[in-house]
Coordinates of C-alpha atoms in Angstrom, one line a residue:
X94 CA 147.4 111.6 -18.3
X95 CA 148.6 108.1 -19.2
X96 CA 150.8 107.6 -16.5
X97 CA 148.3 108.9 -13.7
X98 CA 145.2 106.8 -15.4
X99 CA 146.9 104.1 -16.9
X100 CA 145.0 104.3 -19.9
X101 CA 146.8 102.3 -21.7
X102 CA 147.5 99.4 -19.4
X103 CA 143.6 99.1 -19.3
X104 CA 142.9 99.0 -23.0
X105 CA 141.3 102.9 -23.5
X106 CA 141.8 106.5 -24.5
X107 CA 140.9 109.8 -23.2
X108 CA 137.9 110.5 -25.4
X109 CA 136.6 106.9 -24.2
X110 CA 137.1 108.3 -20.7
X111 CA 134.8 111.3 -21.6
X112 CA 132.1 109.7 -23.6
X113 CA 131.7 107.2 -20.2
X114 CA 131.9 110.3 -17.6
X115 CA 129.1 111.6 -19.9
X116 CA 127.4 108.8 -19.9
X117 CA 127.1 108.1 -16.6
X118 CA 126.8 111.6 -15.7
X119 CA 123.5 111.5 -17.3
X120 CA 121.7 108.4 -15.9
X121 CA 122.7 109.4 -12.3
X122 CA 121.9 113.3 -12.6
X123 CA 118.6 112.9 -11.3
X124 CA 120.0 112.9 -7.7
X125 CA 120.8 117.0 -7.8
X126 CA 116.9 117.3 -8.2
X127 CA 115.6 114.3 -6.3
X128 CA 118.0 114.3 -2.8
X129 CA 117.3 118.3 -2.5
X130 CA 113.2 117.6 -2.8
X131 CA 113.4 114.7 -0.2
X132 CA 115.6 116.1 2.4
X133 CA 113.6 119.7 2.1
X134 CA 110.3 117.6 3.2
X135 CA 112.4 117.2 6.4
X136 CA 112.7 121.2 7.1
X137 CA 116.1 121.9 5.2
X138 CA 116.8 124.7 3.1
X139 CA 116.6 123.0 -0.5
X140 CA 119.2 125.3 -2.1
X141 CA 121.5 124.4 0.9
X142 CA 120.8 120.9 0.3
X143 CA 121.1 121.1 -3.3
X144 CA 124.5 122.9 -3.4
X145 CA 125.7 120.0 -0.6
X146 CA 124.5 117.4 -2.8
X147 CA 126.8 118.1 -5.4
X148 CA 129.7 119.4 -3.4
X149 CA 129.5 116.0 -1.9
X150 CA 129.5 114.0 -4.5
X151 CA 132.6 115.8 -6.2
X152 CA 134.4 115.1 -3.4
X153 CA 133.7 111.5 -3.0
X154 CA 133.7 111.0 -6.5
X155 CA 137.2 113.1 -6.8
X156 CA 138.7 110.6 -4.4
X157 CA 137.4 107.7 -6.1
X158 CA 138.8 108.8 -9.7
X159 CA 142.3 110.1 -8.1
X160 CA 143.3 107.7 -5.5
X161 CA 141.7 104.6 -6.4
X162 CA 141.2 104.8 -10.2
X163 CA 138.0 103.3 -10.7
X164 CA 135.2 104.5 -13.2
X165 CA 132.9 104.7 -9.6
X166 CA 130.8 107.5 -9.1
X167 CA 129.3 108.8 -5.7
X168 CA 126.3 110.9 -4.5
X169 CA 123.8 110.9 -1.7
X170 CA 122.4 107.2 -1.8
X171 CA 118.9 106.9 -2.6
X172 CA 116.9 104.9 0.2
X173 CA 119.5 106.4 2.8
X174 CA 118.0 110.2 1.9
X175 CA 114.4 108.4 2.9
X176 CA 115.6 106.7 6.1
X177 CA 116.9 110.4 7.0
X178 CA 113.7 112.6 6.1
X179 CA 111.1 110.3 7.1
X180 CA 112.4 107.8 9.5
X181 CA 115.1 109.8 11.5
X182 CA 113.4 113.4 11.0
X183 CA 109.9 113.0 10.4
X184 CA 108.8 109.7 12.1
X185 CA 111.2 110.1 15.5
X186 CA 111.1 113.3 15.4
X187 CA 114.5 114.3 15.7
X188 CA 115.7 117.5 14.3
X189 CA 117.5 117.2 10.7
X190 CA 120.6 118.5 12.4
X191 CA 120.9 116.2 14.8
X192 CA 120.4 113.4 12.2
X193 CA 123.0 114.9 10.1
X194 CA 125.3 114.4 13.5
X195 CA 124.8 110.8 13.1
X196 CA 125.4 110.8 9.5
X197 CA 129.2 112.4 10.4
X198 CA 128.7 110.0 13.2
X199 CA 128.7 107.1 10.8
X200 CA 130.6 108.5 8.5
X201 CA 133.8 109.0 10.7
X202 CA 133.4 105.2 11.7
X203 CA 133.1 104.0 8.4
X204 CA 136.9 106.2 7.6
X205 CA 138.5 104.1 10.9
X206 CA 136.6 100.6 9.0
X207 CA 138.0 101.6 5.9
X208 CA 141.5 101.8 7.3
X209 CA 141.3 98.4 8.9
X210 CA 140.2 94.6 8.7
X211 CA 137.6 94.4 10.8
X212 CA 135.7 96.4 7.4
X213 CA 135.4 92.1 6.2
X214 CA 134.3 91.4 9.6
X215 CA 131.2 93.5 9.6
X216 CA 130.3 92.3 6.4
X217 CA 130.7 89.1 6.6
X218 CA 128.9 88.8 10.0
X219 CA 125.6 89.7 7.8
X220 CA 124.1 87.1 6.1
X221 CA 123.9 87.4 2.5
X222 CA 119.6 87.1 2.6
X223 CA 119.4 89.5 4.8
X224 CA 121.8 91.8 2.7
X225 CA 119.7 91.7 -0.3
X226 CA 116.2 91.7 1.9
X227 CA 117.7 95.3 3.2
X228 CA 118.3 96.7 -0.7
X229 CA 115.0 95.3 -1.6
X230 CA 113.3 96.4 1.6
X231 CA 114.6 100.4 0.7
X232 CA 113.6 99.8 -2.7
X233 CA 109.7 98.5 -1.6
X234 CA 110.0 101.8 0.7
X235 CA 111.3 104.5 -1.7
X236 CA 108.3 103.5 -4.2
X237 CA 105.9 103.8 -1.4
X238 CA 107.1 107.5 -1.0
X239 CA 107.0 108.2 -4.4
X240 CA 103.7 106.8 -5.2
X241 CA 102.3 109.1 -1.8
X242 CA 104.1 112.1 -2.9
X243 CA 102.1 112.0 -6.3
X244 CA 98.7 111.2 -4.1
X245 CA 98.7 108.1 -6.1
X246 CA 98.5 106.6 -2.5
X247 CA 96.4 108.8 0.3
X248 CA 94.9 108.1 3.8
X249 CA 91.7 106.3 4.1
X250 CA 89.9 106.3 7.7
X251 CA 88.5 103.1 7.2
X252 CA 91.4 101.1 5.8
X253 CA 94.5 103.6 6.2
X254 CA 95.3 103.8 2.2
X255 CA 93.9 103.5 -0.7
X256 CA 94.1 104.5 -3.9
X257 CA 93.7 108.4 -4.9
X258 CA 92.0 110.4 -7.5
X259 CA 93.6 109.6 -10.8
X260 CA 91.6 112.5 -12.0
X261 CA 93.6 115.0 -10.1
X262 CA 95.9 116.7 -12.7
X263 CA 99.1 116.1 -10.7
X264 CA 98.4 112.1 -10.4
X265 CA 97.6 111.8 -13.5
X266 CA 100.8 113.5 -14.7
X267 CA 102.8 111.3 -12.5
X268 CA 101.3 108.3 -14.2
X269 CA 101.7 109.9 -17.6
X270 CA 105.8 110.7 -16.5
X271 CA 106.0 106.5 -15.1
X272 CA 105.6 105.7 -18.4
X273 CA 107.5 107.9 -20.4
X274 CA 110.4 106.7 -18.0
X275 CA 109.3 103.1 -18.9
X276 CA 108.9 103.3 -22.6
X277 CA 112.5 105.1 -22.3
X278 CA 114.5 101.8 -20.1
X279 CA 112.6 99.6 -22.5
X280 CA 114.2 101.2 -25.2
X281 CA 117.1 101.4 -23.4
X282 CA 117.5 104.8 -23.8
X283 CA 120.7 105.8 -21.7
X284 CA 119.7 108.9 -19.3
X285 CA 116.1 107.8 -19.3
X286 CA 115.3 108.9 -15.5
X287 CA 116.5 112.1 -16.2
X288 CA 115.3 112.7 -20.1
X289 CA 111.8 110.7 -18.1
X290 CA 112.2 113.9 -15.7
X291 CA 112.3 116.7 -18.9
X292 CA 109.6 115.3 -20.6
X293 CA 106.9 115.4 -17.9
X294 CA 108.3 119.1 -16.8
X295 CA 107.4 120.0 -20.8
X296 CA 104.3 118.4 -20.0
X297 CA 103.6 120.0 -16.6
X298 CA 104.3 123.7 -18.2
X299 CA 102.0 122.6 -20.6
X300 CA 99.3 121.7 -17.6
X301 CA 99.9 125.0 -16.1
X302 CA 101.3 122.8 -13.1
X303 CA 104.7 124.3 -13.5
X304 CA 105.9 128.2 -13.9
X305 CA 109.2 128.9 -15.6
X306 CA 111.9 130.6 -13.5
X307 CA 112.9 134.0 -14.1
X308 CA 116.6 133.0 -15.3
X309 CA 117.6 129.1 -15.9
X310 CA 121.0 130.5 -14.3
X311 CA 122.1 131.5 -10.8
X312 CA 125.0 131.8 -8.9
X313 CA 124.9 129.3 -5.9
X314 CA 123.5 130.5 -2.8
X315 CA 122.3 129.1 0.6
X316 CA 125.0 126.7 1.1
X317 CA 124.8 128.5 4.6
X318 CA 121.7 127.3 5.6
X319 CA 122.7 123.9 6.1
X320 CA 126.1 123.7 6.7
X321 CA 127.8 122.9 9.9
X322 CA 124.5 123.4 11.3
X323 CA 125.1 118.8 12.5
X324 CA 124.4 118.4 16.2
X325 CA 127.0 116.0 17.3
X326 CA 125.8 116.4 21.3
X327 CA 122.5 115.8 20.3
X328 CA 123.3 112.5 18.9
X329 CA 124.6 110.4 22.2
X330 CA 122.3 112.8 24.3
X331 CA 119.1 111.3 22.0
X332 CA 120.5 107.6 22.0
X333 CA 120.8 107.6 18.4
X334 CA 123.1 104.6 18.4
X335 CA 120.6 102.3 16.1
X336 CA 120.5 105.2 13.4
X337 CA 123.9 105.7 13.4
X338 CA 124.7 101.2 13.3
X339 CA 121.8 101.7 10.0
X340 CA 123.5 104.7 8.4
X341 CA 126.7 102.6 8.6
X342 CA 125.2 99.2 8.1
X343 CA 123.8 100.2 4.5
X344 CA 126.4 102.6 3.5
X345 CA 129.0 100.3 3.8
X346 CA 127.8 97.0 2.4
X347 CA 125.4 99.0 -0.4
X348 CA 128.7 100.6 -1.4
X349 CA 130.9 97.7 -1.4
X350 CA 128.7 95.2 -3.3
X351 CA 128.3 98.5 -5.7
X352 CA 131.8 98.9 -6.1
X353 CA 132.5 94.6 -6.7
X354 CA 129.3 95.0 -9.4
X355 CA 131.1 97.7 -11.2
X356 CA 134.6 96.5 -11.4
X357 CA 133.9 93.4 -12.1
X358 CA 132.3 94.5 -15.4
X359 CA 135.3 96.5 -16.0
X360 CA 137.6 93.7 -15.7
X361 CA 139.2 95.6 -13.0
X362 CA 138.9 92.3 -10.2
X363 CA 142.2 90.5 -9.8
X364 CA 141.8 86.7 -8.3
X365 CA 137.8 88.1 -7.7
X366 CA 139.5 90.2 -5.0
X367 CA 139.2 94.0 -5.5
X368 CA 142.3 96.2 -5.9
X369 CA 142.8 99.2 -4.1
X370 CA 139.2 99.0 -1.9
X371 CA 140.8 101.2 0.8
X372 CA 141.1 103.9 -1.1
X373 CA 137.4 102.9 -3.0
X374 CA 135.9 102.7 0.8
X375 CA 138.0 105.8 1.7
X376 CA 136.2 107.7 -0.7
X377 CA 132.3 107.0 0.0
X378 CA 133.4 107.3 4.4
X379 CA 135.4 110.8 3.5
X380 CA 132.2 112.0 1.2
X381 CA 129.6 110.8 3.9
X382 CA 131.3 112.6 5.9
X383 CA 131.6 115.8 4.4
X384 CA 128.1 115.2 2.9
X385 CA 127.4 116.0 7.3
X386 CA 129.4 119.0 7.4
X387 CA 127.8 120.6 4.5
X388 CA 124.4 119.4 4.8
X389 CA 123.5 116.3 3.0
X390 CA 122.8 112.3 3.8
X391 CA 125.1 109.9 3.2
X392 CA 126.8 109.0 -0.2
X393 CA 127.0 106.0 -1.5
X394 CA 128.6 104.6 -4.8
X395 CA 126.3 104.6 -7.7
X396 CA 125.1 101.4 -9.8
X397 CA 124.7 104.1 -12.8
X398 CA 128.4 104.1 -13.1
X399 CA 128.1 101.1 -15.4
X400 CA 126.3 102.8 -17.7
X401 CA 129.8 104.4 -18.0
X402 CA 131.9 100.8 -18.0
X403 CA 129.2 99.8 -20.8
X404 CA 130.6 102.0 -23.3
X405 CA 134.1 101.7 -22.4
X406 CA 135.1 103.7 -18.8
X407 CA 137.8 101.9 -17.3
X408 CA 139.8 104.4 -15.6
X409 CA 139.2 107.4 -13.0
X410 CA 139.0 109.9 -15.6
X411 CA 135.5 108.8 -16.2
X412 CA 134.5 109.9 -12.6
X413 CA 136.7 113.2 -13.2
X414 CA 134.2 114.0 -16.1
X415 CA 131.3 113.5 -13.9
X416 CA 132.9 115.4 -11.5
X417 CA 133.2 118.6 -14.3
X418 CA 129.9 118.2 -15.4
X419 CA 128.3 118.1 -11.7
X420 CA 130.2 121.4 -10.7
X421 CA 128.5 123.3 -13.8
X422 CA 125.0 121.4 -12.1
X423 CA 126.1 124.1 -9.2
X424 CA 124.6 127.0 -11.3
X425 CA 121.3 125.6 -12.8
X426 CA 119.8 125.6 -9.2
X427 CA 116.6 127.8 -10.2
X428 CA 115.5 125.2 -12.6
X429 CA 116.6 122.8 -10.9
X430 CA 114.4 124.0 -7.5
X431 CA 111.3 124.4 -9.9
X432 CA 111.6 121.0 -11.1
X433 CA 112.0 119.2 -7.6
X434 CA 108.7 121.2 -6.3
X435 CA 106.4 118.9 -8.5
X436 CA 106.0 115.9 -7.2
X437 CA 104.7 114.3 -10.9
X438 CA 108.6 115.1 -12.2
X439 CA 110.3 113.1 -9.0
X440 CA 107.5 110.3 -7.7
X441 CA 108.6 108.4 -11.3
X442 CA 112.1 108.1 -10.4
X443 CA 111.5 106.8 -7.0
X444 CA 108.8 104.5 -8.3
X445 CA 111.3 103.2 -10.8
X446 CA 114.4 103.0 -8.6
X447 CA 112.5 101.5 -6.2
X448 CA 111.6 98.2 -8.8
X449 CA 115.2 98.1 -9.7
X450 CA 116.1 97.8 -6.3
X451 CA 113.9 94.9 -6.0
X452 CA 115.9 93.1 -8.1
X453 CA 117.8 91.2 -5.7
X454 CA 114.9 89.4 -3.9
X455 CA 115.4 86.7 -6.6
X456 CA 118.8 85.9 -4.7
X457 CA 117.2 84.8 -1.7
X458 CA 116.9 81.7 -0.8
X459 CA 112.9 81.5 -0.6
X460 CA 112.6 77.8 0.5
X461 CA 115.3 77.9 3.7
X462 CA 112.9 79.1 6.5
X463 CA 115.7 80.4 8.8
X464 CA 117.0 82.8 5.7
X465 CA 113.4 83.6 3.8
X466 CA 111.3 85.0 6.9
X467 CA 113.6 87.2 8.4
X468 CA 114.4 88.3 5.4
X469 CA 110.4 88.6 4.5
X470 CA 110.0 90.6 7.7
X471 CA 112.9 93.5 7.0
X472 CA 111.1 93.7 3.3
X473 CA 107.6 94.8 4.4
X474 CA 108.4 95.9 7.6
X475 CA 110.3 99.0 6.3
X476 CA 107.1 100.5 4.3
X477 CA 104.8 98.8 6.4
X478 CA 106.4 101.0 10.1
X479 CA 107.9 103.4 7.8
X480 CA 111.4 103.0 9.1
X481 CA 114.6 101.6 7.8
X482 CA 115.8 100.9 10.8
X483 CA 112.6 99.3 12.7
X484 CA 112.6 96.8 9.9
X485 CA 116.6 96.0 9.7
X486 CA 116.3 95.2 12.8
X487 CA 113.4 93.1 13.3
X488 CA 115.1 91.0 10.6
X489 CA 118.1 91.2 12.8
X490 CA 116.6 89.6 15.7
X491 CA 114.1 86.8 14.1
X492 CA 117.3 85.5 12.1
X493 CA 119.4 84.5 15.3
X494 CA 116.4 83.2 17.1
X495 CA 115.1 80.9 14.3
X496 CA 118.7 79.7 13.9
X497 CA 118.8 78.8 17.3
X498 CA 115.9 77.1 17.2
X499 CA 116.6 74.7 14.8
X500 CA 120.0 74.0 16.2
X501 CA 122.3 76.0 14.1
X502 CA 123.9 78.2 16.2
X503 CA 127.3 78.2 14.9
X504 CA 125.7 79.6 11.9
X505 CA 125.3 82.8 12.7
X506 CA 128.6 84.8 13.5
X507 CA 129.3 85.5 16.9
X508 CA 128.9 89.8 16.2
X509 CA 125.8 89.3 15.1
X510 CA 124.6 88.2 18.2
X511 CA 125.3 91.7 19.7
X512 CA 123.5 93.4 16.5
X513 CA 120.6 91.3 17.3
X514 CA 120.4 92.0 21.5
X515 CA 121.2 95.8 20.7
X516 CA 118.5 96.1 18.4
X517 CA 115.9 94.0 20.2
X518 CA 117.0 96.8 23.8
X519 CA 116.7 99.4 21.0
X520 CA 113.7 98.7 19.6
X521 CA 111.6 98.0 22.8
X522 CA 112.9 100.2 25.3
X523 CA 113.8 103.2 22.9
X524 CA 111.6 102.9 20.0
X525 CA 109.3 105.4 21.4

């Protein structure tokens, strides 16, 4: 154990390594009820989903804790399981297996990235504003969701939202369940999305809103339903190449600037350059891409991990123990399908995932013109044309344009002048 870990070389022991795995197991749980409940919106079998969800994420997550020994988890990304059901499937209109072909799509270009240079390229081509605009812009979007799930936004004919009826038993309860999850982060109470998620199903049983399953207990079915059901053909026939550039785009910088977050709080940089990040990529394109084949949107590493690294994780046995405790996840799926059908037990956690995504606006650079408004424009763009994609690459296009403008054209790398002309013959001669 030693020897494959290193446990001792980086200062902790085996029960460390489980107490972390624990840990983070239970402040990133949530996703095996919240990514089945989103992607099902977009016709697919939930149980199908839900049993792809966690195969993925054991995989990826496997990878991460053999081959690259890092205390990293990966699952389904939040934000990227939005762009999929209601970008890609419900507002284009393409069928969910023909977006999960452009999820293998993406993933199988992010394994040949991860096994060469030009990985820095792409990354550094994008300018750091618009980077954090993209996380924040998800965030702004995945609380919009949540918040119209609930009905705590609805349709108005005269001004297209409003606010609902907080009267209505199931808004209510979703505001009741925000701040249960609140008082829980303020009190930094480790798990609080998912103990947030118990405490308003008690509640909700209570209401009469939810019925108990017959047995908590299940052996997992309906894995069929979703997997290799990806249209690959359907992908280049449909012109999907902007999806497939987004799925890639986010996966790989969300996970990378994930991954440098993590290890650096493990002490795990060396010379602030990250050790073994082939193998660390490897994982998240290999899990993406089986995430496809079963029947699931992209994975993506998991900011929860440092909940792990906080009480001492430091090794890949702390993702082996999430890995354990996911598989056992495999046979709560009656429960776990009861508690994903109410929207009051998942709109908090997209609410509240969404604000912590928001974070990074703070790192922009508000008073440099050229940096701030395309950045400004991806941010409300993506809720505001409820698409990822429509507002990454709006941003895309604005940022060259006002660079060249004010005479700063060697600013902007040379590749991102081809993002910025395929999205602007993308977005007007495809978007519809």
């Amino acid at each position: 154990m030693n020897s494959l870990f290193k446990l001792k070389e980086r200062g902790t022991t085996v029960p460390t390594e489980l107490m972390a795995g624990v840990t983070t197991f239970l402040t990133m749980v949530y996703i095996v009820i919240v990514n089945p409940g989103i992607l099902s919106k977009a016709g697919m079998d939930f149980h199908g989903v839900f049993i792809a969800t966690v195969l993925a994420s054991i995989v990826a997550t496997l990878i991460m804790g053999i081959f690259a020994n890092y205390p990293i988890v990966l699952a389904p990304g939040m934000g990227l399981n939005a762009y999929f059901a209601f970008s890609v499937v419900g507002g284009s209109g393409v069928s969910w297996q023909t977006a999960l072909g452009a999820v293998f799509v993406a993933g199988a270009l992010f394994i040949v990235l991860s096994l060469t240079s030009f990985r820095y390229m792409l990354l550094d081509a994008i300018p750091t504003s618009l980077k954090h605009a993209i996380t924040a812009g998800i965030g702004l979007f995945i609380t919009f969701i949540g918040l119209q799930n609930a009905k705590v936004i609805v349709a108005s004919p005269s001004t297209l939202l409003t606010l609902g009826d907080l009267r209505e038993h199931m808004t209510s309860l979703t505001i009741i369940g925000l701040i249960v999850s609140l008082i829980l982060m303020a009190y930094q109470v480790r798990g609080f999305l998912f103990f947030g998620m118990l405490i308003t199903a008690v509640l909700a049983w209570i209401m009469g809103l939810l019925t108990m399953p017959g047995s908590f207990v299940a052996a997992p079915t309906g894995l069929s339903a979703t997997a290799f059901q990806l249209d690959i053909k359907g992908v280049f026939s449909g012109g999907m190449y902007a999806v497939i550039f987004t799925f890639l785009l986010i996966t790989l910088f969300d996970t990378t600037g994930t991954m440098l977050g993590v290890a650096e709080q493990a002490g795990l940089l060396k010379d602030n350059k990250f050790p073994r990040s082939r193998g660390a990529l490897l994982a998240d394109a290999i899990g993406t891409s089986t995430g496809a084949l079963l029947g699931t949107s992209p994975t993506s590493a998991y900011i929860e991990s440092s909940s792990g690294v906080a009480v001492g994780g430091r090794t890949g046995l702390t993702a082996i123990t999430v890995c354990v405790l996911l598989a056992l996840t495999l046979f709560f799926s009656p429960i776990i399908a009861v508690l994903a059908s109410i929207p009051a037990i998942t709109a908090p956690a997209l609410i509240i995932v969404g604000f912590l995504m928001m974070n990074v606006l703070r790192k922009i650079e508000w008073q440099d013109l050229e940096e701030a408004f395309p950045a400004f424009l991806i941010v409300v763009l993506m809720p505001l044309t409820y698409s990822i994609a429509t507002g990454i690459g709006i941003g895309f296009i604005v940022y060259p344009v006002l660079k060249l403008l004010r005479g700063k054209r060697s600013d902007v790398h040379p590749i991102f002048y081809l993002f910025a002309v395929l999205f602007f013959i993308q977005i007007v001669f495809f978007s519809h």
